[in-house]
PDB file of C-alpha atoms and ligand atoms in Angstrom:
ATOM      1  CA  UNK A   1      19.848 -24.128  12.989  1.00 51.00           C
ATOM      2  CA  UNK A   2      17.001 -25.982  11.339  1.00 57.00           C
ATOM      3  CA  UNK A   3      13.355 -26.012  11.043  1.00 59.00           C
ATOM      4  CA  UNK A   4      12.938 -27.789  14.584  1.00 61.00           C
ATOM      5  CA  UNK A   5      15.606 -25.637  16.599  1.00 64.00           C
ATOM      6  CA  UNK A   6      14.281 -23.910  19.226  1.00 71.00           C
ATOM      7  CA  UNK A   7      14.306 -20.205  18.707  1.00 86.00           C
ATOM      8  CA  UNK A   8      15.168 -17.806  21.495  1.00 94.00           C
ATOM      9  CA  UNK A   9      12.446 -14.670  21.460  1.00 95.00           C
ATOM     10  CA  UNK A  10      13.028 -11.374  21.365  1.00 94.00           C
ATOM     11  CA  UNK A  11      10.791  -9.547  24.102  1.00 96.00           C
ATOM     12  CA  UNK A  12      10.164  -5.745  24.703  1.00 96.00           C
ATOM     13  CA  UNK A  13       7.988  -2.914  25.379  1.00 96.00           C
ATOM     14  CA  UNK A  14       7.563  -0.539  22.385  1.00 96.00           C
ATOM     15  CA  UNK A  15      10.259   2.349  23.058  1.00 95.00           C
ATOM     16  CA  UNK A  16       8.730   5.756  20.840  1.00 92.00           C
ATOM     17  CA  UNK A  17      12.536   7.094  21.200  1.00 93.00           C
ATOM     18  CA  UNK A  18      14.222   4.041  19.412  1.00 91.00           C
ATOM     19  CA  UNK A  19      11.466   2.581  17.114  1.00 95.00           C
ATOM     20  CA  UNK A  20      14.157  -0.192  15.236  1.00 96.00           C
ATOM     21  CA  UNK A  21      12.866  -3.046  17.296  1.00 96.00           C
ATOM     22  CA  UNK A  22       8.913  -2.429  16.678  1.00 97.00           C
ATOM     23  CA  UNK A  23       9.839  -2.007  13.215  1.00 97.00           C
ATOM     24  CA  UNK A  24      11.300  -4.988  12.910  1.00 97.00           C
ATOM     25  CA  UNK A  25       8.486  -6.874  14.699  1.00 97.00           C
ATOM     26  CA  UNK A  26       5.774  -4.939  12.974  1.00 98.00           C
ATOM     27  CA  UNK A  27       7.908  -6.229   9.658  1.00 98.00           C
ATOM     28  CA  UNK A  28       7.367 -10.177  10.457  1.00 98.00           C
ATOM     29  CA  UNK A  29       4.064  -9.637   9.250  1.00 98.00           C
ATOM     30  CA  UNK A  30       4.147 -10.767   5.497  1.00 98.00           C
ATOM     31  CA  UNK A  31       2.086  -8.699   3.028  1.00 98.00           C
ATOM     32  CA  UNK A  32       1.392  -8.374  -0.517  1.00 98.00           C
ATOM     33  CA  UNK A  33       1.846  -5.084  -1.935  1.00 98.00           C
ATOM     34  CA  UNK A  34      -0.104  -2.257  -3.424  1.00 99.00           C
ATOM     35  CA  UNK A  35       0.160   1.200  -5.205  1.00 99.00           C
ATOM     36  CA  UNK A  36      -2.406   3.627  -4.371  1.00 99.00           C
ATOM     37  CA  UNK A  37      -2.967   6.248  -6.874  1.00 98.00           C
ATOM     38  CA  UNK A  38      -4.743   9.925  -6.811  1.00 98.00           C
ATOM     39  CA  UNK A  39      -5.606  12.683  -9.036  1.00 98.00           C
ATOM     40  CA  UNK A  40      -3.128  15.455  -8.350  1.00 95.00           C
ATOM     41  CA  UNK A  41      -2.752  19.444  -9.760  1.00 91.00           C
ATOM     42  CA  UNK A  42       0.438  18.384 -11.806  1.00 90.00           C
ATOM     43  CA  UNK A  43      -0.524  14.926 -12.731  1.00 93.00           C
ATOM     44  CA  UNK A  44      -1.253  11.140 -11.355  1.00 97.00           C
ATOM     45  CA  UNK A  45      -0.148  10.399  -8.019  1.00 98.00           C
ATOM     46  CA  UNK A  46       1.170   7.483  -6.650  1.00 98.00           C
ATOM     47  CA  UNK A  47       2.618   5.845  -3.258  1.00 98.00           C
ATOM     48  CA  UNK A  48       3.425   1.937  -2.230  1.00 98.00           C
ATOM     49  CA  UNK A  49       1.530   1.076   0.711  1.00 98.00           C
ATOM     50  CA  UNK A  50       1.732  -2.407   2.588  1.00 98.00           C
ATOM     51  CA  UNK A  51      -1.009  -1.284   4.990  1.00 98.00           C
ATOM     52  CA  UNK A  52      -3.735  -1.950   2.518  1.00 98.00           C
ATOM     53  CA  UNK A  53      -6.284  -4.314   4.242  1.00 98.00           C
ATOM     54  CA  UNK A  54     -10.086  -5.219   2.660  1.00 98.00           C
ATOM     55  CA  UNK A  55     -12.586  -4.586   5.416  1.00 98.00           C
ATOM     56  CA  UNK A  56     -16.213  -5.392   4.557  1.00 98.00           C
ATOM     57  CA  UNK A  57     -18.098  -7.392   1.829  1.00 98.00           C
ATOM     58  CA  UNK A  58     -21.524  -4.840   2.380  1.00 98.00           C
ATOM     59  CA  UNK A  59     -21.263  -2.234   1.633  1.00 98.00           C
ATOM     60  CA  UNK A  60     -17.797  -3.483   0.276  1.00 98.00           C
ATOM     61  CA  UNK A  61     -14.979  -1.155   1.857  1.00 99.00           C
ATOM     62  CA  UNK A  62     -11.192  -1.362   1.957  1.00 99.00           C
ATOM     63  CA  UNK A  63      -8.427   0.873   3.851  1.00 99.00           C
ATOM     64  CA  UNK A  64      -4.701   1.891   3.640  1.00 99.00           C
ATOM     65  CA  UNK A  65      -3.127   3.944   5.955  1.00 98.00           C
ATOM     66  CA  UNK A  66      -0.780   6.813   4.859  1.00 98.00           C
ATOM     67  CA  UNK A  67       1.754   8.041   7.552  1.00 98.00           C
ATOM     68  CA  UNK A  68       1.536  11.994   8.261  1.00 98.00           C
ATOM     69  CA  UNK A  69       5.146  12.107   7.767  1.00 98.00           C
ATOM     70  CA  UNK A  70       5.040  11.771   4.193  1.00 98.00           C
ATOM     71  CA  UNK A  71       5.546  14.731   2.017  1.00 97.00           C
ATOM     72  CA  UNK A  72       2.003  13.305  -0.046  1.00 97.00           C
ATOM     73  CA  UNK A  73       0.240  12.504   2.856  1.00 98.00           C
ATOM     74  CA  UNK A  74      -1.834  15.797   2.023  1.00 97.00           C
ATOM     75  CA  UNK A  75      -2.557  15.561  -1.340  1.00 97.00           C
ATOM     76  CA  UNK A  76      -3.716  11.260  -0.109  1.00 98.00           C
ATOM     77  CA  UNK A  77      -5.662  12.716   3.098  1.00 97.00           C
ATOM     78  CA  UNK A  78      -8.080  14.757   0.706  1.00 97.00           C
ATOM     79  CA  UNK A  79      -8.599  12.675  -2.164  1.00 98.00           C
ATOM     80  CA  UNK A  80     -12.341  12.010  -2.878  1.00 98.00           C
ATOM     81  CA  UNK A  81     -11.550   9.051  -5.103  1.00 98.00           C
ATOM     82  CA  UNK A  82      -8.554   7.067  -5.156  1.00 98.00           C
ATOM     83  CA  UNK A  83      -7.525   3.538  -6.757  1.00 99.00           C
ATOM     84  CA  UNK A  84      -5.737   0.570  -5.089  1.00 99.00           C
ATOM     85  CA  UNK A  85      -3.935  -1.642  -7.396  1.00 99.00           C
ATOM     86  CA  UNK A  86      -2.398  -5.083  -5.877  1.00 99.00           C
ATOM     87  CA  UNK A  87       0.733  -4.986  -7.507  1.00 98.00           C
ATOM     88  CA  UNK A  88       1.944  -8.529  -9.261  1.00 98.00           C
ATOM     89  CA  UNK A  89       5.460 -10.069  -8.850  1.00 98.00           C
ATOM     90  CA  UNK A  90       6.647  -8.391 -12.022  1.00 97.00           C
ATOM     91  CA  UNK A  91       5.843  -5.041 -11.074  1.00 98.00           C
ATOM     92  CA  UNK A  92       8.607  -4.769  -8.454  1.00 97.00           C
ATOM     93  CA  UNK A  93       9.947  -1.753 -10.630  1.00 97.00           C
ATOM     94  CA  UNK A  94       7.093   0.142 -10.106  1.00 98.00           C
ATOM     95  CA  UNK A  95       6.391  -0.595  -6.730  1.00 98.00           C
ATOM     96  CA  UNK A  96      10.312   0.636  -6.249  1.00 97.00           C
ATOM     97  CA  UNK A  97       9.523   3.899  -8.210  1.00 98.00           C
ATOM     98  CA  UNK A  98       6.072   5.025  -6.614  1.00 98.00           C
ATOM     99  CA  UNK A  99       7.924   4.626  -2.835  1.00 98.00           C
ATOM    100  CA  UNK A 100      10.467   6.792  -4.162  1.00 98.00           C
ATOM    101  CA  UNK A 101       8.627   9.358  -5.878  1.00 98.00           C
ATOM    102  CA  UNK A 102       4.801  10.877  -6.025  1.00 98.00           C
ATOM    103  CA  UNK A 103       4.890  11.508  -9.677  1.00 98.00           C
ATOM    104  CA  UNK A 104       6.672   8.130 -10.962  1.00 98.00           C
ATOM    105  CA  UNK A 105       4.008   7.600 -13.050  1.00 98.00           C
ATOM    106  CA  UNK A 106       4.971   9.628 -15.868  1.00 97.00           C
ATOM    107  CA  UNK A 107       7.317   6.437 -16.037  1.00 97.00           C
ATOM    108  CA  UNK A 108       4.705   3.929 -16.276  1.00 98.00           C
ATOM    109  CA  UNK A 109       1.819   2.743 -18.149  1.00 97.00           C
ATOM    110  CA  UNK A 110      -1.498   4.097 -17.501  1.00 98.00           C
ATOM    111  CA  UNK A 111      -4.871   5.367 -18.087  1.00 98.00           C
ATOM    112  CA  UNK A 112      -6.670   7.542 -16.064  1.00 97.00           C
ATOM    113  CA  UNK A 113     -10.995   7.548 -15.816  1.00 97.00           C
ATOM    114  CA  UNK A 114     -13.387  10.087 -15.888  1.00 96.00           C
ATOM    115  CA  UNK A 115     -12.535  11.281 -12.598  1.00 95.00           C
ATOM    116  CA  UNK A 116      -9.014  11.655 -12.928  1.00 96.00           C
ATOM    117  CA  UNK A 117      -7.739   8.839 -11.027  1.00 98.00           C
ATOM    118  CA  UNK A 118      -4.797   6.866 -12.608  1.00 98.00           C
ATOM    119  CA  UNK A 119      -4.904   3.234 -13.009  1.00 98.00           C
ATOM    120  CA  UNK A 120      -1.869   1.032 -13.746  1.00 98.00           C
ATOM    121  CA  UNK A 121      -2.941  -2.039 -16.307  1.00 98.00           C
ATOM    122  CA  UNK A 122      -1.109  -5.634 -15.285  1.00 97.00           C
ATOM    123  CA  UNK A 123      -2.048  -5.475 -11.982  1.00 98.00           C
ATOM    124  CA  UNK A 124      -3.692  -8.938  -9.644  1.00 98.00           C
ATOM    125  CA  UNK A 125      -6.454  -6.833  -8.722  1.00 98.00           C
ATOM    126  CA  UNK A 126      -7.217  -2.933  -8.907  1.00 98.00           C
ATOM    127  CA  UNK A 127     -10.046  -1.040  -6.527  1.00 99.00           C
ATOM    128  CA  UNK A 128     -11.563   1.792  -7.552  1.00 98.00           C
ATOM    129  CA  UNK A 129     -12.677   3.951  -4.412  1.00 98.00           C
ATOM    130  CA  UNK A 130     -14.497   6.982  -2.945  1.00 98.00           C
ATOM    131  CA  UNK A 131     -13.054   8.028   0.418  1.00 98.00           C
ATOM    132  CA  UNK A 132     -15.707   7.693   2.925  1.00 98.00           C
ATOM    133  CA  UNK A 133     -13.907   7.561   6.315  1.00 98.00           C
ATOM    134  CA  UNK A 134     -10.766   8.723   8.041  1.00 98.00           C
ATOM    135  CA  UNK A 135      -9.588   7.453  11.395  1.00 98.00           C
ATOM    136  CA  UNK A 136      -6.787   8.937  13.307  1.00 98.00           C
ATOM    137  CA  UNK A 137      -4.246   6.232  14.323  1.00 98.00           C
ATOM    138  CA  UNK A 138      -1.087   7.878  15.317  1.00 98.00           C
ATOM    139  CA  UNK A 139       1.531   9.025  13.093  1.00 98.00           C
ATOM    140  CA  UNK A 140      -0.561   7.639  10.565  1.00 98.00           C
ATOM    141  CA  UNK A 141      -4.347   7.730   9.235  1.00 98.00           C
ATOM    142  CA  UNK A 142      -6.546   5.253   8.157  1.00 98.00           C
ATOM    143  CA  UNK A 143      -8.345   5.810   5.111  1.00 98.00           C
ATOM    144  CA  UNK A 144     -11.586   3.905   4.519  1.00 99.00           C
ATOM    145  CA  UNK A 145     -12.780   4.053   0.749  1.00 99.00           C
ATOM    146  CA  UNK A 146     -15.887   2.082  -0.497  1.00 99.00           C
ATOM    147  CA  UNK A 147     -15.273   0.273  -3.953  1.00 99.00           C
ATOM    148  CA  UNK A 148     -17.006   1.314  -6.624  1.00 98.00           C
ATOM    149  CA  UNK A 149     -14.972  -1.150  -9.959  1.00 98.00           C
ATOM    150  CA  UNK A 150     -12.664  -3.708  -9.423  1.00 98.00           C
ATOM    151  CA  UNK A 151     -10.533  -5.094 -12.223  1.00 98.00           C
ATOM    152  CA  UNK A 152      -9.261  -9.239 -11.499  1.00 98.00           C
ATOM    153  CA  UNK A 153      -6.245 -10.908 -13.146  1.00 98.00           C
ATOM    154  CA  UNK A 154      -4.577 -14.241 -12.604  1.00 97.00           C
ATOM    155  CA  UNK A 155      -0.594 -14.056 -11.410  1.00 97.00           C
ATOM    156  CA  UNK A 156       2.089 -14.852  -8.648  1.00 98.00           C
ATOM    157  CA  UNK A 157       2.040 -11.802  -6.244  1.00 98.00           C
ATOM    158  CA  UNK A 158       4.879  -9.464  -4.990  1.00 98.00           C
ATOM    159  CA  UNK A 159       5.356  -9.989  -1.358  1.00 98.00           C
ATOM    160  CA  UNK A 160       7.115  -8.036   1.249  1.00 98.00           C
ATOM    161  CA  UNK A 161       8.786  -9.498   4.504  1.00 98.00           C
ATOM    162  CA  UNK A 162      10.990  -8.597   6.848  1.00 97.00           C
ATOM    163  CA  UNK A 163      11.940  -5.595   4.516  1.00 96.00           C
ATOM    164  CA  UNK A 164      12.643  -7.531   1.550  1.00 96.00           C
ATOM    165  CA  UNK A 165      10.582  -8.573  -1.504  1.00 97.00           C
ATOM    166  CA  UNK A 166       9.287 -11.316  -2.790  1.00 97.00           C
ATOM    167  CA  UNK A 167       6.616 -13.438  -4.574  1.00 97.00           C
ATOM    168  CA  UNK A 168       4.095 -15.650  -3.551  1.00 97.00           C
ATOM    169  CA  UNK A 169       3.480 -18.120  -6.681  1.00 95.00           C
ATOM    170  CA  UNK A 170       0.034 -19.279  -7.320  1.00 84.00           C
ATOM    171  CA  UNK A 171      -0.271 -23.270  -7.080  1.00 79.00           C
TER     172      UNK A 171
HETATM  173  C1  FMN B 201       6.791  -2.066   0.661  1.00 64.31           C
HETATM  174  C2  FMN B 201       6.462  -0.662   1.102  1.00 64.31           C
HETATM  175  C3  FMN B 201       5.282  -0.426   1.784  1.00 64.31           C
HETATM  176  C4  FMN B 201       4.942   0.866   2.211  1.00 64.31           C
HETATM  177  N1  FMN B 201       3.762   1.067   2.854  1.00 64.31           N
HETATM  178  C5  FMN B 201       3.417   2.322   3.239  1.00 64.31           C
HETATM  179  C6  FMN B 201       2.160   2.556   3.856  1.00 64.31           C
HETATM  180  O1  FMN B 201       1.344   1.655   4.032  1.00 64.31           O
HETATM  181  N2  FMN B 201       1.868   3.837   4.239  1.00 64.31           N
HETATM  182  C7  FMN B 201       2.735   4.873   4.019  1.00 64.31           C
HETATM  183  O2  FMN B 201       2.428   6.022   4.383  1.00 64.31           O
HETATM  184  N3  FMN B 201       3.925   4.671   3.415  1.00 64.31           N
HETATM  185  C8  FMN B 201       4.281   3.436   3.019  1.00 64.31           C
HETATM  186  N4  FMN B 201       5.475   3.227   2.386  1.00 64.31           N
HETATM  187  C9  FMN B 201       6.345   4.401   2.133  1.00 64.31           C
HETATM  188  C10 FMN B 201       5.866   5.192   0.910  1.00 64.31           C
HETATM  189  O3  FMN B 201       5.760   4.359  -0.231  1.00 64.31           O
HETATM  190  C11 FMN B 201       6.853   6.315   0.537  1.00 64.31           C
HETATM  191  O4  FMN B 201       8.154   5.784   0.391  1.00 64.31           O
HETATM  192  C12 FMN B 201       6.890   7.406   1.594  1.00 64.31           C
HETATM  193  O5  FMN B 201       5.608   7.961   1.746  1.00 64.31           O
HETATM  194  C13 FMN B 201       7.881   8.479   1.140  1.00 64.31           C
HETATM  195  O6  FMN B 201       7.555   9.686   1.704  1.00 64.31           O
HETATM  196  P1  FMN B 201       7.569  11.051   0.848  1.00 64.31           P
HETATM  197  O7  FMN B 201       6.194  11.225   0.285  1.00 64.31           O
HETATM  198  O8  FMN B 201       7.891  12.043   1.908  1.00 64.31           O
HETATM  199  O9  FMN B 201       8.634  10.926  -0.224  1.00 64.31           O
HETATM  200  C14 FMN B 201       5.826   1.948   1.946  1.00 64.31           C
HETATM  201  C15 FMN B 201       7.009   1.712   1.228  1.00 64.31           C
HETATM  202  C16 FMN B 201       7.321   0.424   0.816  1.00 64.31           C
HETATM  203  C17 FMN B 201       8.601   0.201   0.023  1.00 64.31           C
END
């Protein structure tokens, strides 16, 4: 098959009891990738999260959505302040690690400010937030934080499609 074959879709109504196929459609969307990171009792939190979107220039606000179903959606639903770090192609370790595991960070480079909230250095770009929304959606929530500091760096980008990762190089 090339380029200019045509290509036979794949059409159905979302089934809740056998989820595979929305998955997989839901996956053709190609994102970059992020870590968000919390304070937590016993140390820096962490999770990978694909559903980070920016939202508004001003005030300037940004979400992620966390699904219920995780063990850390808790300690994520209540956090006051939170960072977002847009994770570079080299950091596919990490990205691996924080899915994994909440407290991967004792693994990993980082600081952590004056309100407790972790941040990972070599990032592409790292948002420092205060939560001021939460929207049921579902399974999941959406979290609406309003940036406070954002850190900038130049880089290719870890990407993640159709379940696999990747970069996206910078031209
Ligand atoms: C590329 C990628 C993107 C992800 N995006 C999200 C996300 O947006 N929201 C979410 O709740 N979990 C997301 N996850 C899953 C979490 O990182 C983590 O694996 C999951 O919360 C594990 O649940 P646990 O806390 O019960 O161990 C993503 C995982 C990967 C690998």
């Amino acid at each position: 098959m090339n380029a200019f074959s045509p290509k036979t879709p794949v059409v159905f109504e979302p089934d809740t009891a056998n989820p595979r196929q929305l998955r997989d459609a839901f996956a053709k969307f190609a994102t970059g990738v992020t870590v968000v990171t919390c304070a937590g009792e016993n140390g820096p939190l962490c999770i990978t999260a694909n559903s980070f979107s920016s939202i508004s220039m001003d005030p300037p606000l940004v979400m992620w959505a966390p699904s219920k179903g995780s063990r850390r959606f808790p300690l994520f639903r209540v956090a006051e302040r939170f960072a977002i770090h847009v994770l570079s192609a080299d950091q596919s370790d990490l990205c691996w690690a924080c899915s994994q595991d909440a407290h991967a960070l004792r693994e990993f480079d980082h600081l952590v400010d004056e309100a407790g909230v972790p941040l990972i250095p070599g990032c592409l770009a790292r948002f420092v937030c205060r939560h001021v929304a939460c929207h049921e959606a579902g399974d999941h929530v959406i979290i609406v934080g309003e940036v406070d500091k954002v850190e900038m760096s130049e880089g290719d980008a870890l990407a993640f499609y159709a379940g696999k990762f990747g970069q996206f190089a910078q031209q």
